[in-house]
Amino acid sequence: MSTETDSKSDVARLLTQYQRALYVYIYACVRNATDADDIFQEVSIAVVESFSQLDSEDGFFPWAREIAYRRVLAHHRTSNREKPVNPQVITALAEAVERVENQQSLSTRRDKLMECLERLPSLSRELIARCYNNSGESVGVVAEQIGQKVTSVYARVHRIRAILRDCIAQRLQEESGE
Amino acid sequence: MKDWDDDRLLQAYLDRTLSPGETFQLEQRFCQEPELAERMILFASDDAVLSEWVAHQEQDLGELLSQDESPSTIQENAPDFGLRRRLIVPAFLSGCGLLLAMGLFYIVPQFQTPVLEAVVFSSGERVQNHIKQTLAEGSAELHFPTGARVLISAPAAYEVTGNNSIHLQQGKFIANVPSTGIGFQVDTPHGRVIDLGTLFSVQTADAEDTRVQVYRGKVIASVVDDDGIVKTSRQVDENKSAKIDYQKNEIAETPDSHEVSARYGIKGYSSSVIFQEEMPDALATGKYQVFEHDDLAFVFPERSHVVLPQNLNVLVSPTRDEQRSGKSFHYPVSLPAQTKVDCFRVYYDPAIKQGTFIPVRGEIEFERPILGVILEIKKLNQTDSFFHPLYEKHPDRSIVHQGTEVDRGKIDPKARYDEVTISDDRKKLSFVLLSGERFVDEFRVIVQSSENPAKQ
């Protein structure tokens, strides 16, 4: 196998391994799924294009995260709707995502959350679906549609999220105990 | 700051519902409290997964809603559930491995996903890989296993090179690539185009160059040398176009969609509208497939500077004054013979599953007055001889129209129908088209022609 081919499979494997952590970091910084999608695409391209510059595989995630960090800052600079952001916040989140990923892969957490979602009662699933779909409906609109107060809907969603977090924690604990 | 626990604060931060002061305070805490920053990351992760899960479950949940004993208000709204999909869905919708594939295609074209299914024509017939196909007339539609659809117009020569790639030796096509097909690759004699989830067209001009036009999303255009090595690349964004010039080793910008549409007397259009200069053969003849797209309407110039050989009845919507005096519905006006007009076709074909209707709302502003619209199928057929771009060359070709239904409120005032409205100054066209998987909405817009022909 040629060196070039090795390089291809390396970047494939590493990007697969860390794609969720990269995306989550970007999403935490911009708090908008569309913007996060766009930035993530740009970061993926940049990673593939400049992979040859990486000295060691061990440094892949910090290196890719640094690319993401720069793209996020650039996004905040060019986005009209964003207020000036403190780069220290973006740095703090970058360090946090690395610690979190080292402790427990975010891909694993995703899998557990997916399992937990399937166990939710149908009405809870429905509420989550309404609040997280792409239609842009505000919680106020959802509340109106289901005939409840906005505060009540917020409280219900908050409870469901808490239940899901507990479920994830339990499943991760079970897995580590096996 | 509100007396909230940190969980609520973090969620409110993600939801952007904190005040600027509260946001600042929480961000300061991220810098000082590493554990809080880590929890923020976990919240963001869960939030992204929930969006991903909802996107996957949308259809099932839609059914669930209709069966559930939920309040009637929910059921009434169920058909709108998740209708307004974004063109680019969350990156994790289909797994970011697709993006990864895009990256790999970008650097090494021969590294492709394993063959799981074949590429087929719209008829279902399999297309053999690595066999050159030539298309002397008409058009061919290819369906890739990744969901990418390509509509090739004759004359063309092409070769399917993989499950998500094609080599276009000569000719032109339009590609509609959903998120599952991100990384779709087009090679031409002059370079390469890598899709990043989009709707775009590619045209090769033999030995000269390759033109790329992006209607939605974005692509990466590259000059590639004879050994398949990328020499230079450039991202081409929405509504932009570019020329891959092999000789000069450059990707040059060419006039964007708005510049081209301005030549036809269109001053502007809303983000839900795509202007395309040339109507593809398959669409022109009524074989609609590739242009299936939720939330996007297309406008094509048909024939310009047409001198009407006879009086022509078109419809106009009532002005506000007319509405106040009790006129609610469109009414016909007669354009006298010898009037010089330009004709445009507005077209909407959503891709959502059968039984669901997706609305698109759009606006098109013209430089010159709109004289009227042609909505009915019968009238569209009758006016093909005046306005259809194919009619002069191929008067015998079968052309199918579907029309647009407005004013049906006369029959059932509670039902929802298409809306096509002309502004009081007659320069702005507004529409809400409601269509489904098996249906197309289309209509003609007749605009007063300029004195001088459009500069092409």
XYZ file of C-alpha atoms in Angstrom:
634
model
C 0.000 0.000 0.000
C 1.365 3.385 -0.918
C 2.074 6.138 1.570
C -0.544 8.257 -0.123
C -3.177 5.583 0.378
C -2.162 5.180 4.008
C -2.625 8.893 4.444
C -6.109 8.646 2.965
C -7.216 5.927 5.290
C -5.644 7.744 8.246
C -7.546 10.954 7.706
C -10.710 8.940 7.121
C -10.331 7.051 10.363
C -9.364 10.080 12.430
C -12.073 12.311 11.063
C -14.624 9.584 11.730
C -13.357 9.199 15.248
C -13.514 12.882 16.132
C -16.228 14.260 13.881
C -18.820 14.456 16.636
C -16.529 16.167 19.085
C -15.588 18.712 16.435
C -19.191 19.352 15.508
C -20.323 19.671 19.111
C -17.549 22.131 19.844
C -18.573 24.273 16.870
C -22.233 24.035 17.804
C -21.532 25.025 21.418
C -19.679 28.087 20.144
C -22.195 29.319 17.572
C -25.443 27.887 19.054
C -27.057 27.686 15.645
C -27.359 24.417 13.729
C -27.170 25.948 10.251
C -24.051 27.927 11.061
C -22.546 24.899 12.779
C -23.215 22.742 9.702
C -21.501 25.260 7.431
C -18.490 25.710 9.678
C -18.172 21.974 10.172
C -18.089 21.457 6.412
C -15.381 24.072 6.053
C -13.364 22.522 8.854
C -13.680 19.038 7.327
C -12.405 20.294 4.005
C -9.522 22.131 5.645
C -8.596 19.039 7.655
C -8.523 16.837 4.568
C -6.638 19.413 2.527
C -3.928 20.043 5.059
C -3.680 16.621 6.660
C -0.175 16.171 5.312
C 1.001 18.986 7.606
C 0.160 16.958 10.686
C 3.273 15.410 12.236
C 1.693 12.818 14.450
C -1.647 11.105 14.709
C -1.722 11.815 18.443
C -2.071 15.491 17.722
C -5.000 15.093 15.339
C -7.834 16.267 17.560
C -6.062 19.331 19.052
C -4.944 20.235 15.538
C -8.397 19.823 14.006
C -9.934 21.610 16.966
C -7.525 24.516 16.386
C -8.777 24.739 12.799
C -12.334 24.758 14.129
C -11.389 27.418 16.697
C -10.129 29.719 13.941
C -13.182 29.132 11.788
C -15.488 29.885 14.687
C -13.674 33.135 15.414
C -13.823 34.039 11.735
C -17.543 33.316 11.779
C -18.075 35.620 14.737
C -16.052 38.327 13.012
C -18.037 38.172 9.779
C -21.507 37.415 11.100
C -23.616 40.561 11.336
C -25.932 39.183 13.944
C -23.214 38.129 16.351
C -21.987 40.390 19.096
C -18.199 40.522 19.535
C -17.168 37.316 21.228
C -14.519 36.905 23.847
C -11.909 34.521 22.356
C -11.294 33.204 25.867
C -14.790 31.721 25.850
C -14.075 29.891 22.591
C -10.781 28.707 24.089
C -12.474 27.553 27.301
C -14.979 25.523 25.292
C -12.162 24.112 23.136
C -10.334 22.886 26.210
C -13.571 21.554 27.657
C -14.439 19.517 24.573
C -11.009 17.920 24.617
C -11.357 16.914 28.265
C -14.860 15.589 27.690
C -13.787 13.609 24.638
C -10.840 12.133 26.513
C -13.083 11.031 29.371
C -15.905 9.636 27.276
C -16.315 9.771 23.523
C -19.157 12.034 22.490
C -20.032 9.454 19.836
C -20.754 6.967 22.605
C -22.855 9.542 24.422
C -24.804 10.110 21.236
C -25.522 6.391 20.897
C -26.760 6.205 24.484
C -28.992 9.238 24.032
C -30.490 7.665 20.922
C -31.286 4.531 22.939
C -32.814 6.592 25.732
C -34.980 8.539 23.293
C -36.524 5.332 22.049
C -37.640 4.549 25.596
C -39.409 7.869 26.168
C -43.217 7.880 26.401
C -44.797 8.921 23.120
C -46.078 12.260 24.425
C -42.590 13.211 25.609
C -41.161 12.200 22.268
C -43.791 14.283 20.561
C -42.940 17.347 22.601
C -39.235 16.941 21.913
C -40.022 16.548 18.233
C -42.046 19.744 18.177
C -39.384 21.736 19.981
C -36.470 20.421 17.927
C -37.839 20.219 14.410
C -36.599 22.501 11.673
C -39.784 24.480 11.259
C -38.495 27.271 13.423
C -41.525 27.119 15.682
C -40.864 28.858 18.970
C -41.767 27.242 22.265
C -44.509 29.870 22.441
C -46.061 28.555 19.238
C -45.751 24.963 20.426
C -47.374 25.923 23.721
C -50.249 27.551 21.882
C -50.717 24.528 19.674
C -50.959 22.101 22.544
C -52.985 24.444 24.708
C -50.480 24.932 27.510
C -48.617 27.834 29.028
C -45.153 28.612 27.707
C -43.646 28.171 31.170
C -45.325 24.794 31.450
C -43.870 23.645 28.132
C -40.417 24.861 29.122
C -40.728 22.982 32.410
C -41.838 19.782 30.660
C -39.001 19.956 28.150
C -36.564 20.674 30.946
C -37.794 17.602 32.826
C -37.520 15.413 29.744
C -33.971 16.561 29.116
C -33.086 15.844 32.736
C -34.605 12.354 32.430
C -32.577 11.783 29.280
C -29.357 12.920 30.960
C -29.997 10.553 33.859
C -30.689 7.748 31.418
C -27.443 8.432 29.542
C -25.457 8.480 32.776
C -27.009 5.195 33.874
C -26.289 3.494 30.579
C -22.723 4.744 30.463
C -22.240 3.483 34.011
C -23.695 0.098 33.101
C -21.389 -0.118 30.118
C -18.299 0.738 32.135
C -19.294 -1.886 34.717
C -19.603 -4.659 32.138
C -29.276 36.803 36.848
C -32.461 34.802 37.176
C -32.544 32.409 40.062
C -32.061 29.365 37.877
C -30.027 26.255 38.388
C -27.077 25.773 36.110
C -28.891 23.232 33.947
C -31.539 25.755 33.035
C -28.929 28.436 32.501
C -26.942 26.256 30.139
C -30.019 25.310 28.172
C -31.164 28.929 28.003
C -27.695 29.885 26.782
C -27.930 27.280 24.022
C -31.435 28.464 23.176
C -30.201 32.080 23.108
C -32.872 33.171 25.532
C -30.545 34.807 28.067
C -30.149 38.566 28.153
C -26.809 40.008 26.976
C -25.807 40.591 30.600
C -26.675 37.036 31.609
C -24.862 35.680 28.575
C -21.752 37.659 29.477
C -21.829 36.432 33.082
C -22.240 32.809 32.049
C -19.432 33.060 29.491
C -17.177 34.481 32.184
C -17.994 31.427 34.274
C -17.016 29.141 31.367
C -13.560 30.710 31.517
C -13.301 30.305 35.272
C -15.128 27.015 35.891
C -13.832 24.198 33.675
C -16.559 21.838 34.892
C -19.281 24.222 33.798
C -17.667 24.514 30.356
C -17.633 20.718 30.149
C -21.302 20.565 31.036
C -21.920 23.116 28.328
C -20.282 20.756 25.852
C -22.481 17.871 27.027
C -25.604 20.018 26.682
C -24.556 21.054 23.191
C -23.911 17.427 22.294
C -27.349 16.347 23.532
C -29.003 19.254 21.748
C -27.381 18.306 18.442
C -28.411 14.671 18.901
C -32.011 15.654 19.645
C -32.172 17.651 16.409
C -30.671 14.734 14.550
C -33.119 12.280 16.093
C -36.101 14.499 15.290
C -34.974 14.801 11.694
C -34.845 11.012 11.480
C -38.145 10.510 13.205
C -40.121 13.262 11.544
C -42.162 11.064 9.293
C -42.879 8.422 11.920
C -43.802 11.050 14.450
C -46.103 12.702 11.949
C -47.998 9.438 11.789
C -47.824 9.107 15.539
C -49.354 12.544 15.967
C -52.268 11.723 13.768
C -52.974 8.564 15.770
C -52.381 10.026 19.189
C -55.087 11.170 21.546
C -53.568 14.601 21.598
C -55.635 17.765 21.633
C -57.309 18.460 18.328
C -55.143 21.498 17.807
C -52.151 19.252 17.386
C -53.866 17.104 14.840
C -54.943 20.108 12.854
C -51.388 21.238 12.667
C -49.865 17.865 12.057
C -49.559 18.245 8.283
C -47.282 21.230 8.851
C -45.017 19.134 10.970
C -41.468 19.858 9.969
C -42.450 21.095 6.577
C -40.007 23.901 6.300
C -36.944 21.789 5.939
C -33.657 23.507 5.433
C -31.748 22.811 2.274
C -28.724 21.792 4.231
C -29.889 19.518 7.027
C -27.839 19.077 10.163
C -24.492 17.645 9.412
C -25.147 14.541 11.426
C -28.388 13.672 9.770
C -26.889 10.892 7.812
C -23.673 10.577 9.687
C -20.698 12.719 9.055
C -19.051 9.833 7.320
C -20.592 11.341 4.234
C -18.633 14.472 4.729
C -15.670 12.309 5.278
C -16.328 10.719 1.945
C -16.419 14.201 0.504
C -13.023 14.867 1.935
C -11.594 11.675 0.578
C -13.041 12.271 -2.829
C -11.497 15.662 -2.711
C -7.968 14.468 -2.367
C -8.167 11.098 -4.018
C -10.831 10.580 -6.614
C -10.325 6.840 -6.929
C -11.057 6.229 -3.260
C -14.756 5.555 -3.304
C -17.453 3.990 -1.210
C -18.102 0.287 -1.770
C -20.662 -0.538 -4.425
C -23.871 -1.427 -2.584
C -26.408 -0.575 -5.270
C -26.173 0.336 -8.887
C -26.642 3.658 -10.561
C -29.848 3.492 -12.592
C -31.696 5.517 -15.180
C -35.040 6.913 -14.072
C -36.593 3.965 -15.916
C -34.855 1.610 -13.486
C -32.406 0.279 -16.049
C -28.945 -0.184 -14.614
C -26.098 2.013 -15.844
C -22.851 0.102 -16.222
C -19.882 1.745 -14.558
C -16.943 2.846 -16.661
C -18.799 2.513 -19.943
C -19.035 5.623 -22.022
C -22.605 6.665 -22.797
C -23.573 9.101 -25.479
C -26.814 10.991 -25.621
C -27.729 12.279 -29.060
C -31.106 13.798 -28.233
C -33.481 14.455 -25.366
C -32.296 13.909 -21.842
C -31.317 11.155 -19.439
C -31.842 11.089 -15.738
C -29.485 9.114 -13.515
C -30.277 8.103 -9.951
C -27.281 7.391 -7.750
C -27.503 5.110 -4.716
C -26.501 8.047 -2.532
C -29.641 9.934 -3.521
C -27.947 12.223 -6.029
C -29.954 12.761 -9.196
C -28.440 14.002 -12.395
C -30.349 15.249 -15.403
C -28.160 15.194 -18.513
C -29.185 17.073 -21.639
C -28.181 16.077 -25.157
C -25.792 16.227 -26.811
C -23.625 14.675 -24.145
C -21.015 12.017 -23.482
C -20.549 10.713 -19.963
C -19.435 7.779 -17.886
C -20.571 6.695 -14.443
C -17.391 6.152 -12.453
C -18.772 5.097 -9.097
C -21.708 5.117 -6.721
C -21.408 8.841 -6.262
C -19.343 10.043 -9.182
C -19.563 10.700 -12.874
C -17.250 11.793 -15.654
C -18.778 14.307 -18.033
C -16.766 14.305 -21.215
C -19.066 16.653 -23.043
C -22.429 18.261 -22.488
C -24.289 19.624 -19.519
C -26.301 18.438 -16.595
C -28.054 19.557 -13.487
C -27.402 17.694 -10.273
C -29.635 17.633 -7.243
C -27.655 16.199 -4.383
C -29.311 15.664 -0.988
C -27.340 15.503 2.222
C -26.916 11.756 1.788
C -25.008 12.407 -1.418
C -22.604 15.028 -0.114
C -19.286 14.428 -1.809
C -20.858 13.741 -5.197
C -18.026 14.125 -7.660
C -18.051 15.293 -11.245
C -14.916 14.984 -13.356
C -14.617 16.763 -16.663
C -11.723 17.097 -19.119
C -10.791 20.326 -17.350
C -11.255 19.649 -13.704
C -13.413 18.386 -10.925
C -16.465 19.520 -9.022
C -17.127 18.194 -5.534
C -20.589 18.776 -4.173
C -21.164 19.901 -0.599
C -24.903 19.263 -0.546
C -26.477 21.325 -3.231
C -28.247 21.910 -6.501
C -25.891 22.811 -9.271
C -25.215 22.496 -12.973
C -22.080 21.609 -14.895
C -21.411 22.295 -18.536
C -18.330 21.373 -20.499
C -17.424 23.161 -23.675
C -15.143 20.624 -25.331
C -11.550 21.748 -25.239
C -12.313 25.111 -23.716
C -13.499 24.959 -20.167
C -16.058 23.702 -17.673
C -18.738 25.968 -16.266
C -20.284 25.417 -12.879
C -23.337 27.177 -11.564
C -24.532 26.701 -8.006
C -28.193 27.317 -7.262
C -28.221 26.127 -3.679
C -25.487 25.010 -1.282
C -21.921 25.074 -2.452
C -19.344 23.105 -4.380
C -15.591 22.896 -4.615
C -14.322 23.401 -8.165
C -10.785 22.273 -8.998
C -8.389 22.249 -11.887
C -6.990 18.732 -12.135
C -3.905 17.748 -14.125
C -3.540 14.716 -16.360
C -2.337 12.603 -13.454
C -5.448 13.396 -11.441
C -3.643 15.757 -9.078
C -5.553 18.830 -7.957
C -3.677 21.946 -9.064
C -5.936 24.650 -7.750
C -9.335 24.770 -6.060
C -12.009 27.242 -5.196
C -15.303 27.121 -3.378
C -18.280 28.240 -5.426
C -21.172 29.470 -3.314
C -24.888 29.714 -3.740
C -26.077 31.747 -6.746
C -22.500 31.971 -8.017
C -20.921 30.472 -11.057
C -17.373 29.772 -12.116
C -15.290 28.628 -15.044
C -12.684 25.900 -14.624
C -9.977 26.966 -17.020
C -7.472 24.182 -17.522
C -5.194 26.182 -19.816
C -4.828 29.074 -17.411
C -4.886 26.799 -14.382
C -7.513 28.943 -12.673
C -11.068 28.944 -11.428
C -12.531 32.196 -12.687
C -15.742 33.779 -11.451
C -18.457 34.230 -14.042
C -21.662 36.280 -13.769
C -23.809 35.124 -10.874
C -27.498 34.255 -11.059
C -28.652 37.745 -10.089
C -26.551 39.360 -12.796
C -27.951 36.976 -15.380
C -31.542 37.387 -14.228
C -31.137 41.183 -14.374
C -30.470 40.835 -18.087
C -33.927 39.374 -18.408
C -35.577 42.222 -16.543
C -35.789 40.546 -13.146
C -34.765 42.985 -10.434
C -34.761 40.509 -7.604
C -36.304 37.433 -6.075
C -36.735 35.918 -2.664
C -34.431 33.254 -1.262
C -37.009 30.569 -1.984
C -36.717 31.231 -5.722
C -34.014 29.951 -8.050
C -33.443 31.648 -11.361
C -32.205 29.414 -14.120
C -31.434 30.818 -17.525
C -32.056 27.689 -19.525
C -35.024 25.431 -19.049
C -33.889 21.801 -19.082
C -35.393 19.671 -21.776
C -37.054 17.265 -19.342
C -38.762 20.073 -17.537
C -39.711 21.857 -20.707
C -41.519 18.750 -21.895
C -43.138 17.997 -18.556
C -41.020 15.071 -17.366
C -40.444 16.376 -13.910
C -38.060 14.650 -11.538
C -34.689 16.230 -10.957
C -36.094 19.587 -10.035
C -37.998 18.086 -7.152
C -37.122 20.275 -4.245
C -39.066 21.163 -1.119
C -39.286 24.872 -0.373
C -37.749 26.015 -3.662
C -39.502 27.420 -6.699
C -37.754 27.937 -10.017
C -38.191 30.707 -12.527
C -37.085 30.193 -16.116
C -37.207 32.734 -18.908
C -39.152 31.261 -21.806
C -39.271 33.352 -24.963
C -38.597 37.081 -24.950
C -39.783 39.858 -27.272
C -42.707 37.881 -28.506
C -45.071 39.977 -30.590
C -48.520 38.574 -29.899
C -50.120 37.459 -33.156
C -53.601 37.741 -31.688
C -55.363 38.972 -28.597
C -54.387 36.966 -25.562
C -56.420 36.549 -22.407
C -54.369 36.474 -19.215
C -55.365 36.646 -15.565
C -54.615 39.409 -13.103
C -55.229 39.495 -9.392
C -57.451 42.253 -7.975
C -55.724 45.338 -6.674
C -56.329 46.383 -3.103
C -58.884 48.943 -4.254
C -60.650 46.301 -6.294
C -60.635 43.962 -3.321
C -62.175 46.664 -1.164
C -64.926 47.064 -3.723
C -65.715 43.380 -3.480
C -63.590 41.819 -6.206
C -61.934 38.778 -4.625
C -60.820 36.564 -7.437
C -58.506 36.731 -10.432
C -60.125 38.105 -13.550
C -59.143 37.988 -17.224
C -57.781 40.879 -19.213
C -57.121 40.848 -22.916
C -53.685 41.768 -24.207
C -54.115 43.188 -27.688
C -52.419 41.650 -30.701
C -49.000 43.130 -31.524
C -48.156 43.646 -27.844
C -44.508 42.769 -27.284
C -44.046 40.566 -24.225
C -41.522 38.459 -22.338
C -42.600 35.174 -20.866
C -41.334 33.418 -17.734
C -42.275 30.075 -16.259
C -42.543 29.603 -12.504
C -42.326 26.013 -11.433
C -42.517 24.135 -8.130
C -42.107 20.401 -7.598
C -41.576 19.268 -4.002
C -40.055 15.895 -3.257
C -41.747 15.028 -0.004
C -43.558 11.729 0.311
C -46.922 11.141 -1.222
C -49.909 12.588 0.583
C -48.088 15.516 2.109
C -48.307 19.009 0.712
C -45.460 21.435 1.053
C -45.956 25.155 0.552
C -43.401 27.463 -0.986
C -43.761 31.199 -0.643
C -41.848 33.464 -2.980
C -41.596 36.830 -4.638
C -40.170 37.949 -7.951
C -39.733 41.602 -8.805
C -39.611 42.657 -12.423
C -38.280 45.839 -13.965
C -41.274 46.198 -16.214
C -44.980 45.695 -15.511
C -46.473 42.243 -15.242
C -49.284 42.075 -17.765
C -50.814 38.922 -16.375
C -50.368 35.265 -15.567
C -51.426 32.050 -17.257
C -52.410 29.440 -14.703
C -54.706 26.875 -16.289
C -53.413 23.737 -17.984
C -55.546 24.320 -21.052
C -54.317 27.867 -21.414
C -50.709 26.802 -20.892
C -51.100 24.279 -23.704
C -52.698 26.865 -25.966
C -49.914 29.368 -25.454
C -47.003 26.959 -25.976
C -46.855 28.010 -29.609
C -46.175 31.592 -28.518
C -43.916 31.110 -25.580
C -42.447 27.628 -25.279
C -38.724 27.651 -26.062
C -38.887 24.215 -27.697
C -41.930 24.840 -29.805
C -40.293 26.478 -32.797
C -37.707 23.719 -33.175
C -39.906 20.760 -32.305
C -43.576 21.651 -32.761
C -44.533 17.966 -32.697
C -42.987 17.128 -29.354
C -45.348 16.159 -26.629
C -45.430 18.777 -23.878
C -47.258 18.204 -20.631
C -48.430 20.923 -18.279
C -49.941 20.729 -14.824
C -50.998 24.283 -14.075
C -51.728 26.088 -10.828
C -55.052 26.190 -9.010
C -56.004 29.493 -7.460
C -59.409 30.864 -6.550
C -60.767 27.443 -5.746
C -61.976 29.048 -2.554
C -65.103 29.717 -4.574
C -65.774 25.992 -4.278
C -64.508 25.290 -0.785
C -63.628 28.458 1.130
C -62.018 26.474 3.953
C -59.584 24.547 1.784
C -56.109 25.855 0.994
C -55.189 26.603 -2.593
C -52.327 28.200 -4.435
C -52.031 31.960 -4.303
C -50.585 34.067 -7.109
C -50.748 37.814 -6.587
C -49.564 40.766 -8.620
C -48.743 43.939 -6.681
C -50.696 47.111 -7.290
C -47.802 48.621 -9.261
C -47.750 45.381 -11.331
C -44.053 44.864 -10.804
C -43.982 42.307 -8.055
C -45.302 38.781 -8.237
C -45.999 36.991 -4.964
C -47.021 33.391 -4.692
C -47.738 30.601 -2.261
C -47.711 27.294 -4.082
C -48.972 24.204 -2.363
C -47.950 20.984 -3.969
C -47.113 17.370 -3.200
C -44.884 14.556 -4.331
C -46.961 13.642 -7.359
C -47.879 17.163 -8.323
C -46.247 20.167 -9.861
C -47.372 23.754 -9.781
C -46.417 25.810 -12.791
C -47.603 28.965 -14.439
C -46.527 31.572 -16.945
C -45.854 35.194 -16.156
C -46.300 37.607 -19.027
C -44.256 40.780 -18.661
C -44.128 43.853 -20.813
C -41.098 43.551 -23.064
C -38.263 46.039 -23.239
C -37.638 47.981 -26.382
C -34.269 46.370 -26.859
C -33.489 42.643 -26.807
C -31.882 41.254 -23.652
C -28.114 41.309 -23.661
C -27.059 37.693 -23.581
